[in-house]
Amino acid sequence: MERYLAMHQRYPLAIFYCLVLMVSACATSTNQGLTKLLESSSVALETKSGKLIRDNDEALLTKLNMIRSAKQTIDLAYYIYADDSSTAVLTEALIDAANRGVKVRLLLDYFINFRQFARLERLESLTRSSPGSIEIRLFNSPDKSIIQDAIYLTLGCGQAFQQTPESNRQLRCSTEKLALLNNLISSTQKTAYATTAASRLLLTGLYGRSVPLMQMALSSNLEQALNELRKYKDNDEQMTKGNIKEISRLSSIYFQAKFNTGLNRLINQLQLSALSLVYGDELEPYTSLLTHFLPVDIKRSARDILAWRHMTDFLHHKLLLVDSQQLQIGGRNLEDAYHTQPGAFNSKYSFIDTDVALTLIAPDAALQKTFDQLWSFELLTTRLKDIKAHSDPQALIAYQQAQAQCQTESCIQKEFRRQLTLNDETLTSKLDQHQQNMADRFRQDYLPQRQYFPLDDIPIDASAKIYYVENLPFTSAQPLERKFGSVNGREQESGKHIHALWLAAIKDVCANARAGKPQSIVFHNAYVMLPSNLLSTIARMLDGRLKCPDVELTIITNSMASTDLNLVNLLANHQLKALMEHSLTSKNNLGFRLRYLEHQPRAVGQSERSLHSKLMIFGNDLFVGSSNADVRSLMMDTNNGLFIQQAPMLIKAYQTWLTSLNERGIVAEPEFNVKKQSREALLARDNQFIDAVLVKYQTKRWLSDEQNDQLKARFIKLLDDAYQMSVEIIKGGRSGKDAETRFDVLFKTI
């Protein structure tokens, strides 16, 4: 073993991959569970040809060629449909297709793309007189309970405060608002669309991520409540118009803390926590005031609570399907960062990503049905015209235009009111010109100046068996019922078919492994914050509870310097520390090995390359798609991908490329090795990162040194939670099972 390790350190991946490739053609699957899962939860594709695409330019060109060849239908499902140059060129191709008679359907995530409503509505309208059409729907629209809560939040209290004892005012306010809400709902045939002007504005601000619009929706009620509050406060001077701005600021922090994602969400959570440190009892009047707007007396079902907790479940699919016969799938969104090379054209990142393009032997009705089911899932999917029934996109459009033209708040408010009065033709003209400018910019500024050294496509073996698989918020057994989250051991019943396949594929590799005949598992994945089921499985491989002889699992992900989501790495390093500690104490692992490598940052002055691929190798099988190896992909988002078997040449070519990345230092062991460093050293490093974050957000403008230290302590508590829960999960047993649930719930939104 010592000799093997010495050789392994000298030639980090090259020799190991050569050993894997020597035995890969001989191994056969013995895990019937994997076969049954593929048969029951995926679509087997009969392919004529296929290729794996690593190059960004080629990924866009292949999509454009598919769209230009379309004869009947084009179906797209994407997380991001950006307002940028490469996407404008793709949009032109979609319009051209519709003009020649093709039916185009575009399914996008609601939360991410709601801000693009004007652009999307204009795109849909462009083909109304064409032989074909473009129809757009948004996924995960506001649930009925969210719409009703928005009404409640924006209703005034009327007579509730008058001649009511102070101790009973909150109850009276809630009772009156509930009565008004019930009357409104009972008078409306479609209760999901029972709305008020203020509730529509509130939801517009929430999903449009515009705090000023949310404040507008609530402001009249705040003024009324403040006036009433003055009547029973001892010190009238405390309640001035200045307090309205303070409450608006608190509201801003509250909404951002609850609904942002990643590092920004954490920062706002810290700000929210800091308010109690700064104001203490002084914050109580504001807190009690805000409770008058919350539906405190509504008896909520578990489902209503889940609707709020999962309002940021994203449509994370990446799919282009043409004539039910050509498809492109992988990790790339529709955005410049995924479809251009590094350089000045991208403000920061050019993503390293992976797509697969396939041409099928014939149109596939079963594959087409998968898109149709998602498109028609009415609990979450909404037509653009219906979005106006519960929101006010015109207000968002007007405010966006005002912000673009003004620097001061007074100017924004004046321009906002003016924009609300503009006719549709003015906006249409602006949108059309903007679309043309974006497309021209791509052709004139990017194409002539790019330094193009393409990565070659990797052909998929003619012998390959390929399956299409999804994570969905519903199951085939209950296609009309929404599923929330996932339950370990019941991933399939939870609609998480991708994760069920991953777990089965790992067991398949272990079942095929033999001493002296090494097998390889590779996670080449942008965001690795392992969900508890994967963490538990790897822990059992490390200590021999799951026998996995002579297998190496290599995790290759972003470094802190290359990622666009620092928070994932920050937390994941503490999970990884727990795993590495377990590996050092495990003695019965039969030669199972765990390696961790990171993509390194580029030289100073070069545009950053950030890994965005979601590719997994399981011995002789390969998965490529949109699903990250993180908790969010299991618990919240939809995802899709391809599971590919019997493609040894494809796997060989990809592993050879990974080896070259390692040899060139593009991929390497992290400079800060959590296996070798103590956890105290890890926390010390993270303290420096937290300090930098707090400086960036200038917290010392409003916090004392003591309060700043308390904020850091709250930050560290999250890191401790990631570590301690991981330790419990790794140990297993009853406490480990409990920790699995707590871990997935706590970290599902990162």
XYZ file of C-alpha atoms in Angstrom:
750
model
C 0.000 0.000 0.000
C 2.840 2.411 0.858
C 4.413 1.731 -2.520
C 1.077 2.386 -4.249
C 0.584 5.640 -2.366
C 4.074 6.855 -3.190
C 3.487 6.147 -6.871
C 0.061 7.821 -6.642
C 1.527 10.996 -5.154
C 4.185 11.223 -7.832
C 1.753 10.748 -10.720
C -1.474 12.002 -9.116
C -4.123 10.764 -11.550
C -2.479 9.494 -14.716
C -1.440 6.014 -13.545
C -4.642 5.459 -11.651
C -6.789 6.294 -14.670
C -4.707 3.971 -16.835
C -5.411 1.132 -14.400
C -9.094 1.940 -14.468
C -9.228 1.931 -18.240
C -7.487 -1.456 -18.445
C -10.285 -3.129 -16.483
C -13.279 -0.999 -17.499
C -14.218 -3.101 -20.509
C -14.288 -6.306 -18.440
C -16.609 -5.254 -15.622
C -20.310 -6.058 -15.784
C -23.180 -4.713 -13.740
C -24.385 -6.923 -10.905
C -26.682 -4.463 -9.136
C -30.226 -5.248 -10.215
C -31.425 -2.194 -8.278
C -29.778 0.132 -10.799
C -31.344 -1.703 -13.729
C -34.798 -1.597 -12.161
C -34.472 2.114 -11.429
C -33.489 2.860 -15.000
C -36.440 0.868 -16.290
C -38.952 2.498 -13.931
C -37.832 6.128 -13.725
C -36.140 7.058 -16.988
C -36.698 7.138 -20.741
C -34.417 4.842 -22.755
C -33.269 6.754 -25.837
C -32.565 5.135 -29.213
C -29.741 7.300 -30.520
C -28.313 7.750 -33.991
C -25.380 9.890 -32.841
C -24.212 11.913 -29.873
C -21.376 14.019 -28.559
C -20.214 15.510 -25.282
C -19.560 19.254 -25.602
C -17.016 20.999 -23.365
C -16.468 24.125 -25.466
C -18.707 27.151 -24.824
C -18.793 28.380 -28.427
C -19.582 24.912 -29.718
C -22.386 24.557 -27.177
C -24.103 27.674 -28.538
C -23.461 26.751 -32.184
C -24.959 23.287 -31.707
C -28.080 24.790 -30.143
C -28.426 27.281 -32.978
C -28.043 24.549 -35.595
C -30.719 22.445 -33.916
C -33.123 25.395 -33.786
C -32.431 26.302 -37.416
C -33.156 22.717 -38.493
C -36.481 22.497 -36.612
C -39.517 21.594 -38.691
C -42.389 21.223 -36.211
C -41.566 21.822 -32.536
C -38.928 23.393 -30.293
C -39.213 22.909 -26.537
C -36.875 24.623 -24.074
C -36.702 24.401 -20.272
C -34.092 26.609 -18.582
C -33.253 28.161 -15.229
C -31.788 31.351 -16.770
C -32.821 33.045 -20.022
C -30.546 36.061 -19.801
C -30.946 39.492 -21.358
C -27.551 39.434 -23.045
C -25.828 39.098 -26.396
C -25.480 35.361 -27.030
C -29.043 34.806 -25.837
C -30.253 37.554 -28.191
C -28.770 35.608 -31.120
C -30.537 32.467 -29.907
C -33.771 34.470 -29.554
C -33.467 35.566 -33.189
C -33.243 31.914 -34.200
C -36.393 31.083 -32.205
C -38.297 33.932 -33.857
C -37.145 32.788 -37.297
C -38.287 29.245 -36.508
C -41.738 30.445 -35.466
C -41.984 32.567 -38.620
C -41.468 29.475 -40.757
C -44.192 27.543 -38.917
C -42.495 25.922 -35.901
C -44.301 25.736 -32.540
C -41.917 27.017 -29.840
C -42.492 26.489 -26.110
C -40.213 28.112 -23.556
C -40.474 27.064 -19.887
C -38.472 29.199 -17.447
C -38.019 29.557 -13.717
C -40.477 32.097 -12.253
C -38.315 33.607 -9.518
C -35.225 34.098 -11.669
C -36.978 35.319 -14.841
C -39.911 37.353 -13.503
C -37.767 40.498 -13.846
C -37.649 39.772 -17.594
C -41.449 39.838 -17.935
C -41.605 42.715 -20.445
C -39.010 41.113 -22.683
C -40.716 37.708 -22.502
C -44.169 39.143 -23.175
C -42.803 40.994 -26.208
C -41.137 37.823 -27.515
C -44.394 35.912 -27.194
C -46.293 38.644 -29.068
C -43.887 38.811 -32.012
C -45.229 35.642 -33.633
C -48.965 36.110 -33.199
C -49.403 36.606 -36.943
C -46.835 33.937 -37.873
C -47.611 30.417 -39.108
C -45.820 29.174 -36.015
C -45.835 30.533 -32.473
C -43.821 31.192 -29.334
C -45.493 30.456 -25.994
C -43.795 31.100 -22.668
C -44.647 29.822 -19.206
C -42.973 30.385 -15.846
C -42.480 27.614 -13.307
C -43.142 27.791 -9.540
C -45.573 30.684 -9.632
C -46.998 31.913 -6.308
C -49.054 29.304 -4.519
C -52.636 30.163 -3.572
C -51.638 30.475 0.090
C -48.857 32.935 -0.806
C -51.296 35.045 -2.838
C -53.776 35.105 0.038
C -51.057 36.047 2.525
C -50.069 38.932 0.243
C -53.653 40.195 0.425
C -53.601 39.887 4.202
C -50.275 41.706 4.479
C -51.546 44.675 2.466
C -54.971 45.057 4.098
C -55.485 47.909 6.547
C -56.982 47.497 10.012
C -59.991 49.786 9.554
C -61.823 50.096 12.867
C -59.778 47.459 14.694
C -57.862 49.913 16.891
C -60.767 52.148 17.759
C -62.119 51.688 21.285
C -60.198 48.418 21.677
C -58.057 47.634 24.729
C -54.335 47.672 23.975
C -53.912 43.984 24.853
C -56.532 42.989 22.265
C -55.612 45.252 19.348
C -53.459 42.744 17.480
C -56.175 40.089 17.701
C -58.856 42.529 16.524
C -56.699 43.625 13.621
C -56.101 40.034 12.531
C -59.782 39.134 12.893
C -60.889 42.081 10.786
C -58.338 41.377 8.080
C -59.270 37.705 7.940
C -62.917 38.609 7.531
C -62.101 40.938 4.637
C -59.911 38.273 3.060
C -62.616 35.615 3.343
C -65.183 37.953 1.757
C -62.855 38.642 -1.141
C -62.160 34.953 -1.721
C -65.807 33.932 -1.499
C -66.717 36.510 -4.142
C -64.105 35.239 -6.592
C -64.579 32.097 -8.631
C -60.869 31.322 -8.923
C -59.612 31.832 -5.373
C -55.982 31.666 -6.516
C -56.592 34.912 -8.370
C -58.415 36.743 -5.587
C -56.177 39.792 -5.353
C -56.016 43.484 -4.559
C -53.925 46.183 -6.205
C -51.650 46.295 -3.152
C -51.201 42.516 -3.006
C -50.299 42.415 -6.689
C -47.710 45.126 -6.106
C -46.304 43.276 -3.082
C -45.864 40.040 -5.057
C -44.337 42.010 -7.917
C -41.740 43.429 -5.555
C -41.119 40.047 -3.933
C -40.598 38.045 -7.130
C -39.044 40.987 -8.950
C -36.605 41.359 -6.030
C -37.515 45.010 -5.703
C -37.733 46.091 -2.083
C -38.980 49.608 -3.017
C -42.066 48.101 -4.668
C -42.736 45.981 -1.580
C -42.404 49.082 0.542
C -44.876 50.917 -1.679
C -47.354 48.081 -1.235
C -47.057 48.265 2.559
C -46.435 51.979 3.099
C -50.026 53.180 3.520
C -50.658 50.538 6.145
C -47.437 51.447 7.932
C -48.499 55.077 8.161
C -51.926 54.089 9.465
C -50.478 51.732 12.033
C -47.956 54.320 13.172
C -50.721 56.845 13.669
C -52.672 54.346 15.755
C -49.553 53.354 17.661
C -48.981 56.965 18.693
C -52.251 56.892 20.622
C -51.000 54.437 23.181
C -47.239 55.064 23.294
C -45.875 57.105 26.187
C -43.339 58.969 24.088
C -44.998 60.387 20.979
C -41.693 61.737 19.703
C -40.430 58.191 19.063
C -43.034 57.701 16.352
C -42.229 60.088 13.560
C -42.150 59.790 9.813
C -38.521 58.816 10.197
C -39.709 55.569 11.752
C -41.448 54.668 8.510
C -38.085 54.689 6.760
C -36.590 52.604 9.567
C -39.355 50.004 9.295
C -38.914 49.982 5.535
C -35.237 49.272 6.097
C -36.096 46.422 8.445
C -38.549 45.091 5.881
C -35.845 45.210 3.238
C -33.447 43.208 5.387
C -36.212 40.769 6.355
C -37.289 39.947 2.818
C -33.737 39.688 1.536
C -32.723 37.479 4.453
C -35.658 35.159 3.818
C -35.673 34.949 0.048
C -32.162 35.677 -1.244
C -29.814 32.774 -1.877
C -26.161 32.104 -1.249
C -23.832 34.578 0.409
C -26.168 37.578 0.064
C -28.842 35.688 1.956
C -26.429 34.903 4.760
C -25.260 38.512 4.973
C -28.832 39.719 5.326
C -29.508 37.086 7.957
C -26.560 38.470 9.868
C -27.902 41.999 9.492
C -31.285 40.864 10.760
C -29.670 39.168 13.742
C -27.572 42.264 14.383
C -30.634 44.447 14.795
C -31.420 42.783 18.107
C -27.825 43.359 19.197
C -27.944 47.031 18.246
C -31.414 48.050 19.318
C -32.370 45.511 21.985
C -35.611 46.636 23.617
C -35.738 49.666 21.346
C -36.596 47.333 18.478
C -39.726 46.075 20.234
C -42.071 48.827 18.955
C -41.109 47.999 15.377
C -41.413 44.255 15.940
C -44.846 44.538 17.504
C -45.887 46.950 14.784
C -44.931 44.570 11.987
C -46.961 41.769 13.584
C -50.096 43.741 12.713
C -49.380 42.949 9.084
C -48.669 39.238 9.484
C -51.465 36.655 9.324
C -50.872 35.550 12.896
C -54.308 34.041 13.430
C -54.533 31.966 10.269
C -54.529 28.272 11.110
C -52.099 27.002 8.542
C -51.908 23.542 7.071
C -48.530 21.892 6.742
C -48.808 22.358 2.997
C -49.316 26.144 3.296
C -46.178 26.402 5.398
C -44.269 24.324 2.855
C -45.431 26.612 0.029
C -43.569 29.551 1.613
C -40.520 27.494 2.502
C -40.291 26.212 -1.059
C -41.176 29.396 -2.938
C -37.587 29.435 -4.242
C -37.677 25.899 -5.586
C -36.155 26.620 -8.961
C -36.768 25.096 -12.354
C -33.157 24.027 -12.774
C -33.624 22.075 -16.011
C -31.360 22.730 -19.002
C -33.060 21.233 -22.046
C -33.434 21.977 -25.737
C -35.659 19.453 -27.535
C -36.268 19.812 -31.283
C -38.900 17.812 -33.183
C -38.839 15.231 -30.359
C -35.672 13.894 -32.007
C -32.735 16.238 -31.308
C -31.794 17.337 -27.814
C -29.083 19.173 -25.920
C -28.828 18.816 -22.171
C -26.258 19.569 -19.480
C -25.204 22.330 -17.116
C -25.350 25.414 -19.328
C -27.936 28.144 -18.872
C -28.804 30.542 -21.696
C -26.343 33.294 -20.811
C -23.067 34.766 -22.105
C -21.027 33.231 -19.293
C -21.880 29.752 -20.632
C -21.642 30.516 -24.361
C -18.494 32.637 -24.728
C -14.774 32.284 -24.081
C -12.891 34.152 -21.329
C -12.154 37.776 -22.074
C -13.420 41.317 -21.729
C -16.831 40.305 -23.105
C -17.627 38.624 -19.777
C -17.572 40.919 -16.790
C -16.200 38.209 -14.500
C -16.790 34.526 -15.188
C -16.590 32.262 -18.181
C -17.915 28.916 -17.033
C -16.351 25.503 -17.647
C -19.375 23.365 -18.421
C -20.553 20.185 -20.094
C -23.474 19.479 -22.429
C -24.506 16.418 -24.398
C -26.085 16.744 -27.850
C -28.011 13.758 -29.233
C -29.796 12.900 -32.441
C -32.307 10.086 -31.986
C -33.182 7.460 -34.564
C -36.777 8.724 -34.631
C -39.017 11.153 -32.723
C -39.452 9.833 -29.183
C -42.996 10.120 -27.802
C -41.940 9.115 -24.277
C -39.260 11.811 -24.170
C -41.709 14.379 -25.504
C -44.165 13.384 -22.789
C -41.662 14.312 -20.072
C -41.634 17.916 -21.279
C -45.403 17.984 -21.784
C -46.000 16.878 -18.175
C -43.759 19.602 -16.774
C -45.260 22.207 -19.118
C -48.797 21.266 -18.050
C -48.237 20.932 -14.289
C -50.802 23.578 -13.387
C -49.991 23.727 -9.674
C -46.701 25.432 -10.537
C -46.701 26.417 -14.217
C -48.314 29.714 -15.257
C -48.985 31.403 -18.600
C -47.700 34.949 -18.980
C -51.220 36.320 -19.379
C -52.278 34.704 -16.088
C -49.314 36.165 -14.209
C -50.955 39.570 -14.514
C -53.891 38.290 -12.481
C -51.817 38.096 -9.282
C -48.998 40.579 -9.966
C -48.357 43.941 -11.619
C -45.488 43.533 -14.108
C -46.140 47.034 -15.492
C -45.097 48.526 -12.148
C -41.880 46.506 -12.191
C -41.158 47.558 -15.763
C -41.754 51.215 -14.898
C -39.528 51.035 -11.818
C -36.738 49.294 -13.743
C -36.879 52.023 -16.392
C -36.797 54.720 -13.705
C -33.793 53.169 -11.961
C -31.938 52.943 -15.271
C -32.400 56.662 -15.922
C -32.051 58.208 -12.443
C -29.441 58.507 -9.715
C -31.521 60.057 -6.917
C -34.599 58.767 -5.129
C -36.666 61.832 -6.001
C -35.839 61.403 -9.682
C -36.682 57.684 -9.527
C -40.099 58.386 -8.018
C -40.885 61.073 -10.594
C -39.699 58.959 -13.531
C -41.531 55.921 -12.124
C -44.853 57.786 -12.230
C -44.092 58.988 -15.762
C -43.188 55.500 -16.974
C -46.503 54.156 -15.689
C -48.316 56.432 -18.133
C -46.301 55.518 -21.236
C -48.115 53.583 -23.936
C -47.174 50.052 -24.979
C -45.759 51.171 -28.315
C -43.010 53.170 -26.603
C -41.942 50.187 -24.495
C -42.196 47.816 -27.475
C -39.909 50.012 -29.534
C -37.327 50.092 -26.738
C -37.442 46.312 -26.297
C -37.059 45.619 -30.004
C -34.138 48.009 -30.327
C -32.471 46.531 -27.249
C -32.817 42.992 -28.633
C -31.256 44.098 -31.921
C -28.412 45.902 -30.147
C -27.619 42.836 -28.052
C -27.489 40.520 -31.070
C -25.356 43.010 -33.024
C -22.966 43.293 -30.088
C -22.371 39.540 -30.148
C -21.648 39.522 -33.869
C -19.587 42.722 -33.936
C -17.793 42.737 -30.582
C -17.421 39.093 -29.583
C -17.022 36.942 -32.692
C -14.243 38.973 -34.409
C -12.185 39.376 -31.215
C -12.419 35.997 -29.515
C -9.285 33.921 -29.114
C -10.737 30.612 -30.144
C -8.904 27.437 -29.151
C -11.841 25.034 -28.963
C -12.002 21.914 -26.874
C -12.900 19.081 -29.213
C -16.243 17.359 -28.868
C -16.072 13.830 -27.492
C -18.169 11.376 -29.535
C -20.413 9.011 -27.615
C -19.807 5.319 -28.324
C -22.230 3.773 -30.807
C -22.717 0.955 -28.286
C -23.887 3.332 -25.531
C -27.194 2.913 -23.752
C -28.562 6.339 -22.842
C -31.386 7.212 -20.443
C -33.122 10.532 -19.791
C -33.853 11.136 -16.085
C -35.328 13.984 -13.986
C -35.886 15.276 -10.470
C -39.480 16.494 -10.379
C -41.994 17.966 -7.910
C -44.424 15.161 -8.742
C -44.310 11.416 -9.425
C -45.795 9.177 -12.092
C -47.983 7.589 -9.407
C -49.358 11.016 -8.348
C -48.849 13.307 -11.369
C -51.234 16.011 -10.093
C -49.844 16.316 -6.543
C -46.887 18.505 -5.631
C -44.023 16.888 -3.751
C -41.864 18.901 -1.343
C -38.278 17.969 -0.557
C -37.104 14.397 -0.240
C -36.891 11.585 2.298
C -33.717 9.526 2.564
C -34.298 5.975 1.428
C -37.383 7.113 -0.459
C -35.795 9.315 -3.103
C -37.716 7.561 -5.863
C -41.069 8.104 -4.154
C -40.081 11.747 -3.591
C -39.583 12.303 -7.329
C -35.772 12.537 -6.941
C -34.907 10.001 -9.626
C -31.440 11.438 -10.304
C -30.309 10.986 -6.716
C -31.846 7.532 -6.527
C -29.775 6.594 -9.599
C -26.596 8.102 -8.148
C -26.942 6.047 -4.983
C -27.704 2.873 -6.939
C -24.778 3.514 -9.283
C -22.377 3.869 -6.343
C -23.552 0.532 -4.979
C -23.143 -0.953 -8.457
C -19.495 0.119 -8.573
C -18.888 -1.329 -5.127
C -20.556 -4.604 -6.115
C -18.312 -4.877 -9.199
C -15.106 -3.915 -7.411
C -12.482 -6.539 -6.636
C -9.124 -6.267 -4.917
C -6.498 -5.642 -7.574
C -9.104 -4.519 -10.105
C -9.606 -0.852 -9.235
C -12.776 1.046 -10.013
C -13.227 4.799 -10.251
C -15.963 7.169 -9.117
C -15.548 10.824 -10.069
C -17.679 13.797 -9.035
C -16.711 16.621 -11.419
C -19.220 19.037 -10.025
C -19.368 22.793 -9.518
C -21.021 22.875 -6.092
C -20.304 20.048 -3.674
C -22.151 20.383 -0.373
C -23.176 16.755 -0.128
C -26.776 16.007 0.833
C -27.027 13.692 3.806
C -27.773 10.579 1.740
C -24.554 10.928 -0.284
C -22.559 11.902 2.812
C -23.801 8.849 4.704
C -23.058 6.557 1.759
C -19.474 7.808 1.374
C -18.905 7.461 5.128
C -20.016 3.820 4.968
C -17.650 3.241 2.038
C -14.803 4.722 4.071
C -15.278 2.497 7.120
C -16.352 -0.689 5.334
C -20.011 -0.760 6.314
C -20.555 -0.600 2.549
C -17.908 -2.926 1.121
C -16.192 -1.145 -1.748
C -12.766 -2.762 -2.300
C -10.091 -0.983 -4.323
C -12.333 1.917 -5.364
C -11.294 5.553 -5.461
C -13.789 8.400 -5.243
C -12.338 11.641 -6.598
C -14.217 14.868 -5.941
C -13.210 17.699 -8.293
C -14.922 21.016 -7.623
C -14.314 24.757 -7.427
C -11.867 26.397 -5.078
C -12.824 29.421 -2.999
C -11.001 31.544 -5.566
C -12.721 30.107 -8.655
C -16.297 29.690 -7.446
C -19.141 32.162 -7.931
C -20.748 30.878 -4.692
C -18.238 31.202 -1.834
C -20.764 30.138 0.772
C -20.988 26.613 -0.657
C -17.229 26.109 -0.283
C -17.144 27.783 3.102
C -19.693 25.383 4.559
C -18.655 22.344 2.511
C -15.089 22.482 3.836
C -16.411 21.732 7.311
C -18.401 18.796 5.987
C -15.281 17.635 4.140
C -13.250 17.984 7.340
C -15.627 15.607 9.099
C -15.275 13.109 6.229
C -11.485 13.328 6.195
C -11.298 12.803 9.951
C -13.448 9.725 9.498
C -11.149 8.439 6.751
C -8.152 8.688 9.091
C -9.836 6.578 11.766
C -11.441 3.993 9.439
C -9.562 0.686 9.273
C -11.903 -1.723 7.469
C -12.426 0.053 4.165
C -10.852 -2.688 1.990
C -8.769 -0.155 0.075
C -11.458 2.475 -0.621
C -9.866 5.898 -1.132
C -11.238 9.443 -1.131
C -9.471 12.275 -2.964
C -10.450 15.939 -3.141
C -9.198 18.306 -5.861
C -10.077 21.875 -6.804
C -9.988 24.019 -9.924
C -7.363 26.675 -9.389
C -7.800 30.400 -10.150
C -6.295 31.852 -13.313
C -3.399 34.283 -13.432
C -3.980 37.893 -12.397
C -5.539 39.942 -15.186
C -7.231 37.009 -16.906
C -10.981 36.489 -16.969
C -11.889 33.906 -14.343
C -12.838 30.367 -15.333
C -15.312 28.840 -12.913
C -16.409 25.206 -12.995
C -20.119 24.748 -13.672
C -20.196 21.138 -14.934
C -22.337 18.506 -13.269
C -20.722 15.266 -14.454
C -20.338 12.042 -12.488
C -18.467 8.875 -13.442
C -19.558 5.646 -11.755
C -17.098 3.017 -12.992
C -18.417 2.258 -16.479
C -21.397 4.625 -16.250
C -21.577 8.382 -16.662
C -24.110 11.023 -15.678
C -24.189 14.527 -17.135
C -26.926 17.044 -16.461
C -28.042 20.007 -14.387
C -27.973 18.531 -10.877
C -25.307 19.664 -8.430
C -23.879 17.473 -5.700
C -25.458 19.740 -3.107
C -28.396 19.719 -0.725
C -30.436 22.167 -2.786
C -30.511 19.873 -5.824
C -31.980 17.105 -3.678
C -34.418 19.116 -1.572
C -35.665 21.970 -3.747
C -34.954 22.289 -7.463
C -36.068 20.368 -10.527
C -33.179 18.878 -12.500
C -32.573 16.695 -15.536
C -29.751 14.716 -17.090
C -28.567 11.733 -19.079
C -27.351 8.460 -17.584
C -24.991 6.785 -20.059
C -23.881 3.150 -19.940
C -21.553 1.068 -22.121
C -19.498 4.034 -23.371
C -15.869 3.136 -22.455
C -14.338 5.422 -25.093
C -16.348 8.409 -23.858
C -15.284 7.793 -20.267
C -11.671 7.203 -21.314
C -11.542 10.497 -23.234
C -13.076 12.470 -20.366
C -10.775 10.930 -17.772
C -7.772 11.622 -20.003
C -8.835 15.271 -20.111
C -9.161 15.364 -16.330
C -5.678 13.888 -16.064
C -4.334 16.662 -18.305
C -5.972 19.285 -16.097
C -4.218 17.754 -13.110
C -0.850 17.558 -14.867
C -1.090 21.216 -15.927
C -2.000 22.380 -12.437
C -5.435 23.589 -13.481
C -6.844 21.019 -11.070
C -4.863 20.306 -7.912
C -5.081 19.463 -4.266
C -6.150 22.606 -2.405
C -3.410 24.765 -0.974
C -5.287 24.623 2.323
C -5.715 20.866 2.778
C -8.497 20.182 5.267
C -7.244 16.619 5.763
C -3.840 17.806 6.951
C -4.925 20.967 8.738
C -6.640 21.047 12.107
C -10.206 22.261 12.365
C -8.920 25.159 14.451
C -6.763 26.201 11.503
C -9.772 25.853 9.204
C -11.843 28.094 11.469
C -8.991 30.617 11.655
C -8.885 30.789 7.862
C -12.659 31.203 7.714
C -12.465 33.950 10.321
C -10.300 35.903 7.902
C -12.849 35.369 5.156
C -15.680 36.512 7.443
C -13.685 39.606 8.390
C -13.311 40.447 4.718
C -17.054 40.019 4.178
C -17.924 42.252 7.129
C -15.511 44.911 5.864
C -17.059 44.685 2.406
C -20.518 45.299 3.878
C -19.170 48.019 6.189
C -20.819 46.646 9.307
C -18.651 48.805 11.572
C -20.626 51.817 10.432
C -23.485 50.585 12.602
C -21.956 47.949 14.917
C -19.547 48.245 17.816
C -16.510 45.951 18.002
C -18.350 43.759 20.511
C -21.379 43.502 18.251
C -19.160 42.722 15.267
C -17.627 39.850 17.239
C -21.097 38.542 18.027
C -21.951 38.588 14.341
C -18.850 36.570 13.584
C -19.874 34.120 16.276
C -23.215 33.609 14.536
C -21.356 32.988 11.306
C -19.133 30.419 12.995
C -22.222 28.734 14.450
C -23.372 27.880 10.922
C -19.976 26.389 10.158
C -20.123 24.420 13.398
C -23.583 23.143 12.486
C -22.269 21.916 9.136
C -19.414 20.117 10.885
C -21.254 18.693 13.899
C -24.247 17.440 11.908
C -21.887 15.864 9.379
C -20.079 14.071 12.212
C -23.413 12.706 13.465
C -24.487 11.617 9.981
C -21.161 9.868 9.428
C -21.463 7.928 12.687
C -24.925 6.721 11.733
C -27.410 5.165 14.105
C -30.561 6.807 15.396
C -28.905 10.163 16.101
C -27.364 10.074 12.627
C -30.777 9.601 11.023
C -32.119 12.562 12.959
C -29.105 14.645 11.905
C -29.727 13.737 8.243
C -33.140 15.394 8.345
C -31.925 18.444 10.262
C -28.943 18.885 7.942
C -30.967 18.748 4.711
C -33.587 21.152 6.038
C -31.043 23.664 7.369
C -28.832 23.784 4.289
C -31.363 23.175 1.515
C -31.367 26.781 0.260
C -27.627 27.347 -0.261
